[in-house]
Coordinates of C-alpha atoms and ligand atoms in Angstrom, one line a residue:
M1 CA 136.1 112.8 86.5
K2 CA 134.0 112.0 89.3
K3 CA 130.1 113.6 89.2
K4 CA 130.2 115.9 91.9
I5 CA 127.2 115.6 94.6
C6 CA 126.3 118.6 96.7
V7 CA 123.4 117.4 99.7
I8 CA 121.8 119.9 101.8
G9 CA 121.2 118.6 105.0
M10 CA 123.2 116.3 107.0
G11 CA 120.7 114.7 109.0
Y12 CA 119.4 111.3 109.5
I13 CA 118.5 111.2 105.5
G14 CA 121.4 113.3 104.1
L15 CA 124.5 112.2 105.4
P16 CA 123.5 108.5 105.0
T17 CA 122.6 109.0 101.5
S18 CA 125.9 111.7 101.1
A19 CA 127.8 108.2 102.6
M20 CA 126.3 106.2 100.1
F21 CA 127.0 108.3 96.7
A22 CA 130.8 108.8 98.1
K23 CA 130.9 105.2 98.1
H24 CA 129.9 104.5 95.0
G25 CA 132.0 106.6 92.9
F26 CA 130.9 110.1 93.2
Q27 CA 132.9 113.7 94.9
V28 CA 130.1 114.5 97.6
L29 CA 129.9 117.6 99.7
G30 CA 127.7 117.2 102.6
V31 CA 125.9 120.9 103.4
D32 CA 124.9 121.8 106.8
V33 CA 124.0 125.1 108.8
N34 CA 125.1 123.5 111.7
E35 CA 129.3 123.9 112.0
E36 CA 129.5 121.3 114.8
V37 CA 128.1 119.0 112.6
V38 CA 130.1 120.1 109.7
N39 CA 133.6 119.9 111.5
S40 CA 132.9 116.6 113.2
L41 CA 131.8 115.3 109.6
N42 CA 135.6 116.6 108.1
E43 CA 137.2 114.8 111.0
G44 CA 135.2 111.8 110.3
R45 CA 132.9 111.8 113.3
I46 CA 129.3 111.6 113.3
I47 CA 126.7 113.0 115.7
I48 CA 123.6 110.9 114.3
E49 CA 123.3 107.1 116.1
E50 CA 123.1 104.5 113.2
P51 CA 124.4 101.0 113.2
Y52 CA 127.5 100.7 110.6
L53 CA 126.7 104.4 109.4
D54 CA 130.2 105.8 111.6
A55 CA 132.2 103.0 110.3
L56 CA 131.2 104.0 106.3
V57 CA 132.0 107.7 107.4
Y58 CA 135.2 107.3 108.9
E59 CA 136.7 104.7 107.6
E60 CA 135.9 105.0 104.2
V61 CA 134.5 108.0 102.3
V62 CA 136.2 110.6 104.5
K63 CA 139.3 109.3 105.0
N64 CA 139.4 108.5 100.8
G65 CA 138.4 112.7 100.5
S66 CA 135.2 111.6 98.7
L67 CA 133.1 112.9 101.3
K68 CA 133.5 116.9 102.4
A69 CA 131.5 119.3 104.1
S70 CA 130.9 122.6 104.3
T71 CA 128.4 125.3 105.5
K72 CA 128.2 126.7 101.8
A73 CA 126.9 125.0 98.5
E74 CA 129.2 125.1 95.9
K75 CA 128.9 124.6 92.0
A76 CA 127.9 120.7 91.9
D77 CA 126.3 118.6 88.9
V78 CA 123.4 117.2 91.2
F79 CA 122.0 119.2 94.4
I80 CA 120.2 117.4 96.7
I81 CA 117.7 118.9 99.3
A82 CA 117.6 116.6 102.6
V83 CA 116.2 119.2 105.3
P84 CA 113.6 118.8 108.1
T85 CA 109.9 119.6 107.3
P86 CA 108.6 119.8 110.7
I87 CA 105.2 120.1 111.5
K88 CA 104.2 123.6 113.4
E89 CA 101.5 123.8 116.2
D90 CA 99.0 124.0 113.7
K91 CA 99.5 120.8 111.8
T92 CA 100.8 122.4 108.3
A93 CA 104.5 121.5 107.6
M94 CA 106.9 123.9 108.0
M95 CA 108.6 124.5 104.4
D96 CA 110.9 127.2 105.3
Y97 CA 113.8 124.9 105.5
V98 CA 113.0 123.3 101.9
E99 CA 112.7 127.3 100.6
A100 CA 115.9 128.5 101.8
A101 CA 117.6 125.2 100.7
T102 CA 116.5 125.5 96.9
R103 CA 117.1 129.8 97.4
S104 CA 120.8 128.6 98.6
I105 CA 121.6 126.3 95.5
V106 CA 120.5 129.1 92.8
P107 CA 123.3 130.8 92.4
F108 CA 125.3 127.7 91.9
L109 CA 122.9 126.2 89.7
E110 CA 124.5 125.5 85.8
P111 CA 122.2 124.0 82.7
G112 CA 122.4 120.2 82.8
N113 CA 122.2 120.1 86.9
M114 CA 120.2 118.2 88.7
V115 CA 117.9 118.8 91.5
V116 CA 116.3 116.0 93.7
L117 CA 113.8 116.8 96.7
E118 CA 114.5 113.9 99.2
S119 CA 112.7 115.5 102.2
T120 CA 109.0 114.7 103.2
S121 CA 106.7 117.6 101.7
P122 CA 102.9 118.1 101.3
P123 CA 102.1 117.3 97.6
G124 CA 102.7 120.3 95.1
T125 CA 105.7 121.1 96.8
V126 CA 108.3 120.7 94.0
E127 CA 105.7 122.2 91.5
N128 CA 104.8 125.3 93.6
L129 CA 107.5 126.3 96.0
M130 CA 110.9 124.8 94.3
M131 CA 110.1 125.6 90.6
P132 CA 109.3 129.3 91.1
I133 CA 112.5 129.7 92.9
L134 CA 114.6 127.4 90.3
R135 CA 113.3 129.5 87.6
E136 CA 115.1 132.8 88.6
C137 CA 118.1 131.0 87.3
P138 CA 119.5 133.0 84.1
F139 CA 118.4 130.1 81.5
D140 CA 115.3 127.8 80.4
V141 CA 114.8 125.9 84.1
E142 CA 112.2 123.3 81.9
E143 CA 114.7 122.6 79.1
S144 CA 118.2 122.5 80.9
L145 CA 117.7 121.5 85.0
Y146 CA 116.5 118.0 85.7
V147 CA 114.3 118.5 88.6
A148 CA 112.7 115.9 90.4
H149 CA 111.6 114.3 94.2
S150 CA 112.3 111.3 95.2
P151 CA 111.4 110.2 99.1
E152 CA 113.0 108.7 101.9
R153 CA 111.2 105.8 102.8
V154 CA 114.2 104.0 105.1
I155 CA 113.8 103.2 108.4
P156 CA 115.9 104.3 111.5
G157 CA 118.0 101.2 112.3
K158 CA 118.0 100.3 108.8
I159 CA 119.0 103.1 107.1
L160 CA 122.2 101.6 105.3
I161 CA 120.5 98.3 104.4
E162 CA 116.9 99.7 103.5
L163 CA 118.7 102.9 101.0
V164 CA 120.3 99.9 98.8
E165 CA 117.1 97.2 99.2
N166 CA 114.1 99.2 99.2
N167 CA 112.0 100.4 95.9
R168 CA 112.4 103.6 94.9
I169 CA 110.5 106.5 93.3
I170 CA 111.5 109.3 91.6
G171 CA 109.1 111.7 90.3
G172 CA 110.3 114.4 87.7
I173 CA 108.7 117.8 86.5
N174 CA 109.0 116.4 83.3
R175 CA 110.0 112.1 82.0
K176 CA 113.9 113.4 81.4
S177 CA 114.2 114.9 84.8
A178 CA 113.0 111.8 86.3
E179 CA 115.4 109.2 83.9
E180 CA 118.3 111.4 84.2
V181 CA 117.8 111.1 87.8
K182 CA 117.6 107.5 87.7
K183 CA 121.1 106.9 86.5
I184 CA 122.2 108.5 89.7
Y185 CA 120.5 106.7 92.4
A186 CA 120.9 103.5 90.1
S187 CA 124.4 103.5 91.5
F188 CA 123.7 102.1 94.9
V189 CA 119.9 101.0 94.5
K190 CA 119.1 97.6 94.0
G191 CA 115.7 97.9 94.5
E192 CA 113.6 98.8 91.6
I193 CA 113.2 102.2 91.0
F194 CA 109.7 103.4 89.5
L195 CA 109.4 106.8 87.5
T196 CA 106.8 109.2 87.6
D197 CA 105.6 112.7 88.2
A198 CA 107.4 115.1 91.0
T199 CA 103.7 115.6 92.8
T200 CA 102.4 111.6 92.4
A201 CA 106.0 110.8 94.0
E202 CA 105.3 113.3 96.9
M203 CA 101.6 111.7 97.5
C204 CA 103.0 108.2 97.2
K205 CA 105.4 108.9 100.2
L206 CA 102.7 110.6 102.2
M207 CA 100.0 107.9 101.5
E208 CA 102.4 104.8 102.1
N209 CA 102.1 106.4 106.0
T210 CA 98.8 107.5 105.9
F211 CA 97.8 104.2 104.7
R212 CA 99.3 102.7 107.7
D213 CA 97.8 105.8 110.3
V214 CA 94.4 105.2 109.0
N215 CA 94.5 101.4 109.7
I216 CA 96.3 101.6 113.1
A217 CA 93.1 104.4 113.9
L218 CA 90.5 101.6 112.7
A219 CA 92.1 99.3 115.2
N220 CA 92.1 101.9 117.9
E221 CA 88.6 102.6 117.2
L222 CA 88.0 98.6 117.0
A223 CA 89.7 98.5 120.3
V224 CA 87.3 100.5 122.2
I225 CA 84.5 99.1 120.6
C226 CA 85.3 96.1 121.6
E227 CA 86.0 97.0 125.2
Q228 CA 81.8 98.9 125.5
L229 CA 80.4 96.0 123.8
G230 CA 82.2 93.6 126.6
I231 CA 84.8 91.1 123.8
N232 CA 87.7 91.3 123.1
A233 CA 89.3 93.2 119.9
W234 CA 93.0 91.3 120.0
E235 CA 90.5 87.7 119.1
V236 CA 88.4 89.7 116.7
I237 CA 91.8 90.8 115.0
K238 CA 93.1 87.3 115.1
Y239 CA 90.1 85.7 113.0
S240 CA 89.3 88.6 111.0
N241 CA 92.4 88.4 110.1
K242 CA 92.2 84.7 108.9
H243 CA 89.9 86.0 105.9
P244 CA 92.0 86.1 103.1
R245 CA 91.8 89.9 101.9
V246 CA 91.5 91.2 105.6
T247 CA 94.6 92.6 107.6
L248 CA 93.7 94.3 110.9
H249 CA 96.4 96.1 112.5
Q250 CA 97.0 96.5 116.0
P251 CA 95.2 98.8 118.4
G252 CA 98.1 100.5 121.0
P253 CA 98.7 103.7 123.5
G254 CA 98.7 105.7 120.1
V255 CA 100.9 106.3 117.0
G256 CA 104.4 108.2 117.9
G257 CA 107.5 108.3 115.7
H258 CA 108.0 111.6 113.5
C259 CA 106.3 109.9 110.2
L260 CA 102.7 108.5 110.5
A261 CA 102.2 111.1 113.3
V262 CA 102.9 114.3 110.8
D263 CA 102.9 113.4 107.2
P264 CA 98.9 112.8 107.1
W265 CA 98.5 116.1 108.2
F266 CA 100.2 117.5 105.4
I267 CA 97.4 116.0 102.9
V268 CA 95.1 117.6 105.4
E269 CA 96.8 120.4 105.0
K270 CA 96.2 120.8 101.4
F271 CA 92.6 119.4 101.3
P272 CA 91.0 120.7 104.6
E273 CA 87.7 119.6 103.3
T274 CA 88.3 116.4 101.3
A275 CA 90.8 114.3 103.4
K276 CA 88.4 113.9 105.9
I277 CA 89.1 110.0 106.7
I278 CA 92.5 110.9 107.3
R279 CA 92.1 113.7 109.7
L280 CA 89.9 111.6 111.9
A281 CA 92.2 108.6 111.6
R282 CA 95.3 111.0 113.1
E283 CA 92.3 112.4 115.3
T284 CA 91.4 108.9 116.8
N285 CA 95.2 108.1 117.8
D286 CA 96.0 111.2 119.0
A287 CA 93.3 110.6 121.4
M288 CA 94.5 107.3 122.4
P289 CA 96.4 108.4 125.5
H290 CA 93.3 110.1 126.8
H291 CA 91.5 106.8 126.4
V292 CA 94.5 104.9 128.2
F293 CA 94.4 107.2 131.2
G294 CA 90.5 107.0 131.7
R295 CA 91.1 103.0 131.8
A296 CA 93.3 104.3 134.3
R297 CA 91.3 106.2 136.5
N298 CA 88.4 103.5 136.0
I299 CA 90.8 100.7 137.0
L300 CA 91.9 102.9 140.1
G301 CA 88.7 104.7 141.1
S302 CA 90.9 108.0 141.3
L303 CA 93.9 108.9 140.5
A304 CA 94.8 111.5 143.3
G305 CA 97.4 110.2 145.7
K306 CA 98.2 107.3 143.4
K307 CA 101.8 105.8 142.0
I308 CA 101.6 104.4 138.6
A309 CA 104.3 102.7 137.0
I310 CA 105.0 103.2 133.2
L311 CA 106.7 99.9 131.8
G312 CA 108.2 101.0 128.6
A313 CA 108.2 104.5 126.9
T314 CA 109.1 104.4 123.2
Y315 CA 106.8 105.0 120.5
K316 CA 108.0 101.5 119.2
P317 CA 109.4 98.3 120.9
D318 CA 113.0 97.8 120.6
I319 CA 114.2 101.3 120.1
D320 CA 115.5 104.3 122.4
D321 CA 113.4 106.7 119.9
L322 CA 111.0 108.9 122.1
R323 CA 109.6 111.2 119.3
E324 CA 106.1 111.9 119.5
S325 CA 105.5 108.7 121.8
P326 CA 102.0 108.5 123.1
V327 CA 103.6 106.9 126.2
L328 CA 104.8 110.4 127.2
E329 CA 101.6 112.1 126.4
L330 CA 100.2 109.8 128.8
V331 CA 102.8 110.9 131.6
D332 CA 102.1 114.3 130.7
L333 CA 97.9 113.7 131.4
L334 CA 99.3 111.6 134.6
E335 CA 101.2 114.7 135.5
E336 CA 98.3 117.1 135.7
V337 CA 97.0 114.5 138.3
R338 CA 97.0 116.1 142.1
D339 CA 99.6 114.0 144.3
L340 CA 99.9 111.4 141.7
E341 CA 103.2 110.0 141.5
V342 CA 104.5 108.6 138.0
R343 CA 107.5 106.9 137.4
I344 CA 108.8 104.7 134.1
Y345 CA 110.8 101.9 133.7
D346 CA 112.6 101.8 129.9
P347 CA 115.9 100.0 129.5
F348 CA 116.2 102.2 126.3
I349 CA 116.2 105.3 127.4
L350 CA 118.7 106.9 130.0
S351 CA 117.4 110.1 130.5
Y352 CA 113.9 111.3 130.8
K353 CA 111.9 112.9 133.6
H354 CA 110.3 110.2 136.3
L355 CA 112.4 107.8 135.4
A356 CA 113.4 104.9 137.7
P357 CA 116.8 103.2 137.7
D358 CA 115.4 99.6 137.6
L359 CA 111.8 97.9 137.7
E360 CA 111.6 97.0 141.5
T361 CA 112.0 100.9 142.0
A362 CA 109.4 101.6 139.8
L363 CA 106.9 99.2 141.0
A364 CA 107.6 99.8 144.7
D365 CA 104.3 101.1 145.8
A366 CA 102.8 101.3 143.0
D367 CA 99.2 101.1 142.5
L368 CA 98.7 100.3 138.9
L369 CA 101.5 99.2 136.2
V370 CA 100.9 100.5 132.8
L371 CA 102.6 98.5 129.6
G372 CA 103.1 101.1 127.2
V373 CA 105.4 99.0 124.6
N374 CA 106.3 95.7 124.2
H375 CA 110.4 95.8 124.3
R376 CA 111.9 92.1 123.8
V377 CA 113.4 92.2 126.9
F378 CA 110.0 92.5 128.9
E379 CA 109.6 88.9 128.1
N380 CA 110.7 87.5 131.2
I381 CA 109.9 90.0 133.8
P382 CA 109.3 87.6 136.6
F383 CA 105.8 89.2 137.5
G384 CA 105.3 86.8 140.1
E385 CA 108.4 87.7 142.9
L386 CA 107.4 91.8 141.9
K387 CA 103.8 91.5 143.3
S388 CA 104.3 91.9 146.6
R389 CA 106.2 95.5 145.6
M390 CA 103.4 97.1 144.3
R391 CA 100.4 98.3 146.8
T392 CA 97.8 96.9 144.7
P393 CA 98.8 94.7 141.7
K394 CA 96.9 95.9 138.8
I395 CA 98.2 95.8 135.3
L396 CA 97.0 97.8 132.4
D397 CA 98.5 96.5 129.3
T398 CA 98.2 98.4 126.1
R399 CA 99.8 96.0 123.7
N400 CA 98.1 92.5 124.2
F401 CA 101.8 91.5 125.1
L402 CA 102.0 90.5 128.8
D403 CA 100.5 86.8 129.4
G404 CA 96.9 87.6 131.0
E405 CA 95.5 84.8 131.6
S406 CA 99.1 83.5 133.8
L407 CA 99.0 86.9 135.4
R408 CA 95.6 86.3 136.7
A409 CA 96.4 82.9 138.1
Q410 CA 99.0 84.7 139.9
G411 CA 96.9 87.2 141.6
F412 CA 97.5 90.2 139.3
E413 CA 93.8 92.0 138.2
Y414 CA 95.1 92.2 134.7
H415 CA 93.5 94.9 132.6
L416 CA 93.8 94.8 128.7
L417 CA 93.0 97.9 126.1
G418 CA 90.6 96.7 124.1
E419 CA 89.0 94.5 125.9
G420 CA 85.7 94.6 128.2
R421 CA 84.0 92.8 130.9
G422 CA 82.8 90.0 128.8
F423 CA 82.8 86.5 128.7
H424 CA 86.7 87.1 128.6
G425 CA 87.0 89.9 131.3
Q426 CA 86.4 88.2 134.7
R427 CA 86.6 91.7 136.2
Ligands
SAJ501 N1 101.3 101.1 115.7 C1 100.4 100.5 116.2 N2 99.5 99.5 115.5 C2 100.3 98.7 114.4 C3 101.6 99.4 114.1 C4 102.0 100.4 114.6 O1 100.0 101.1 116.8 O2 99.5 97.9 114.5 C5 102.3 102.2 115.9 C6 103.8 101.7 116.5 O3 103.6 101.2 118.0 C7 104.3 103.1 116.6 C8 103.7 103.4 115.2 O4 102.4 103.3 115.1 O5 104.0 104.0 117.6 C9 104.6 104.2 114.0 O6 105.6 102.8 113.8 P1 105.8 101.9 112.6 O7 106.4 101.0 112.5 O8 104.2 102.0 111.8 O9 106.7 103.4 111.2 P2 107.8 104.2 111.6 O10 107.1 105.6 112.1 O11 108.8 103.8 112.9 O12 108.1 104.1 110.3 C10 107.4 104.4 109.0 C11 107.5 103.5 107.9 N3 106.3 103.3 106.8 C12 106.0 102.6 106.6 O13 106.1 101.5 106.9 C13 104.8 102.7 105.7 C14 109.2 103.4 107.4 O14 109.1 102.7 106.3 C15 108.8 104.9 106.9 O15 110.1 105.1 106.1 C16 108.7 106.0 108.0 O16 108.0 105.8 108.7 C17 109.2 107.2 107.6 O17 110.7 107.9 107.7 O18 108.3 108.0 106.7

C-alpha cells in the first residue's frame, strides 16, 4: 500500500512538494485553511504562478488521484509543515502558523509517524516550539516519532527543477529521525542529502541567505565610500575579484524578495546582542533606497515639482515579483515630495501605482530616469531616440547596467550608483 503524506500549507513550497511526492509513489493530502485553494486544487487548478506546476498537478497527480486536498488534516504516515513564517513589524518571526499547524496534526499522530518542518524558521523552532506541542501525544514522542527540519531552498521560477536537483539538509531531533526522513525525500531528490540535527539545519538555511545579505551590504557600503572617495566601486569590485580568494558582491538600490530581506532577522531576534554584523547588514541594505533618493535629490538640486521616471521595479531582474522590492521603497520616498511626479515603466508588472503603459509615456517631460532593475529587455533601449522626450536628459543607473560612456557621448548626464566625482565621474 502507498505511504500517505499529509502536507500542511499549499503555497509556493507545500504545493510543488506535494505534487512531487504524489508523482513519486506516495498518496498525498494537501491541507490548507483557504477553501478556495483546496477546491481549485481538487479540480486540478492551482492559484500560484510557477512553470510546469499546473501541468504536473492537473495532468498527472490530481487526475490519477494521488494528490487530494482538504481543509482538515487526516491520519497519515508522514506530516510535512510548509506554512508561511512572515516577519512582523518588530522584525521578529510570526510563528503562529507553524504553531497552529503542529497543533492541528497532534490528534492524528501515531507511533512510527514522521513530522517534518519545511518552513524557514528561527533557530530552535523544532526543539522549543514544536516538540513541546508534539509531546502532548499519548506516547513517548522521542522514542516513537521521527521529527526533523528539512528547509526548502528552491528559487521561484525553477522550483520543480531545484526540488529534485538541489542538495538537501535534514536535521533530526535524533539520528534515527534524520535517517527515516531521508528515505522519504530520497524518492525524488537527486542532489546529495546531508543529515544533521534540527537546529543546525535551521541555522544552515538562515545563514545561506544571511551570507548573501551581509556580502551585499559590504558591496553597498563600498559603493557609498567610493562615491565619497571619487572613484568607481564597480571597478574596485571587478579588479578585487581577480584575486583567487575574493568574491565581492554587487551593490544596488537595496535588497528585496521575501528571503534575504527577512531571514537574517530570524537570527537577530534570537541573539540581539551577538548578531551585530547581521543586523548592521540588514540596516545597511535597508538604507539603500534612501541613499538613491539622496542621489536623485543631489542630481536635481530640488525634487519639488519634478518628474522622475523609474525603469524597472521588481526586486530582481527578469521576474514579476515585487515583494520587498527596494525600488518600491524608493517610490514611496519620492511620493512624499511635494508636487513630484513618479512614473514607473516595467514590462513585467501589469498593475501598480504610477505605472506607465510604455517607456515613452514614462519618459515624457521627465527630469531624471532612475534605472531600478536590470531586466534583460532593457538592453536595447534606443536612449538616443528617446532623449528629446525628457525635460532634462539625466540618468541615474543603480545597477551599472547601462553603457555610461555611450550615453554621455549622446548628451546624457549619466550618474552611476557607486561612482564618485573622481577621474571617471566627468560630472
Ligand atoms: N542582490 C544585490 N547584489 C547581489 C546579489 C543580489 O543587490 O550581488 C539583490 C537582488 O537584486 C535582490 C536580492 O538581492 O533584490 C535578493 O536576490 P537573490 O537572487 O540573492 O535571492 P532570492 O531572494 O531570489 O533567493 C534566495 C536564494 N538564496 C541564496 O542564493 C543563498 C535562494 O536559493 C533561496 O531558495 C531563496 O532565497 C529562499 O527561498 O530562501
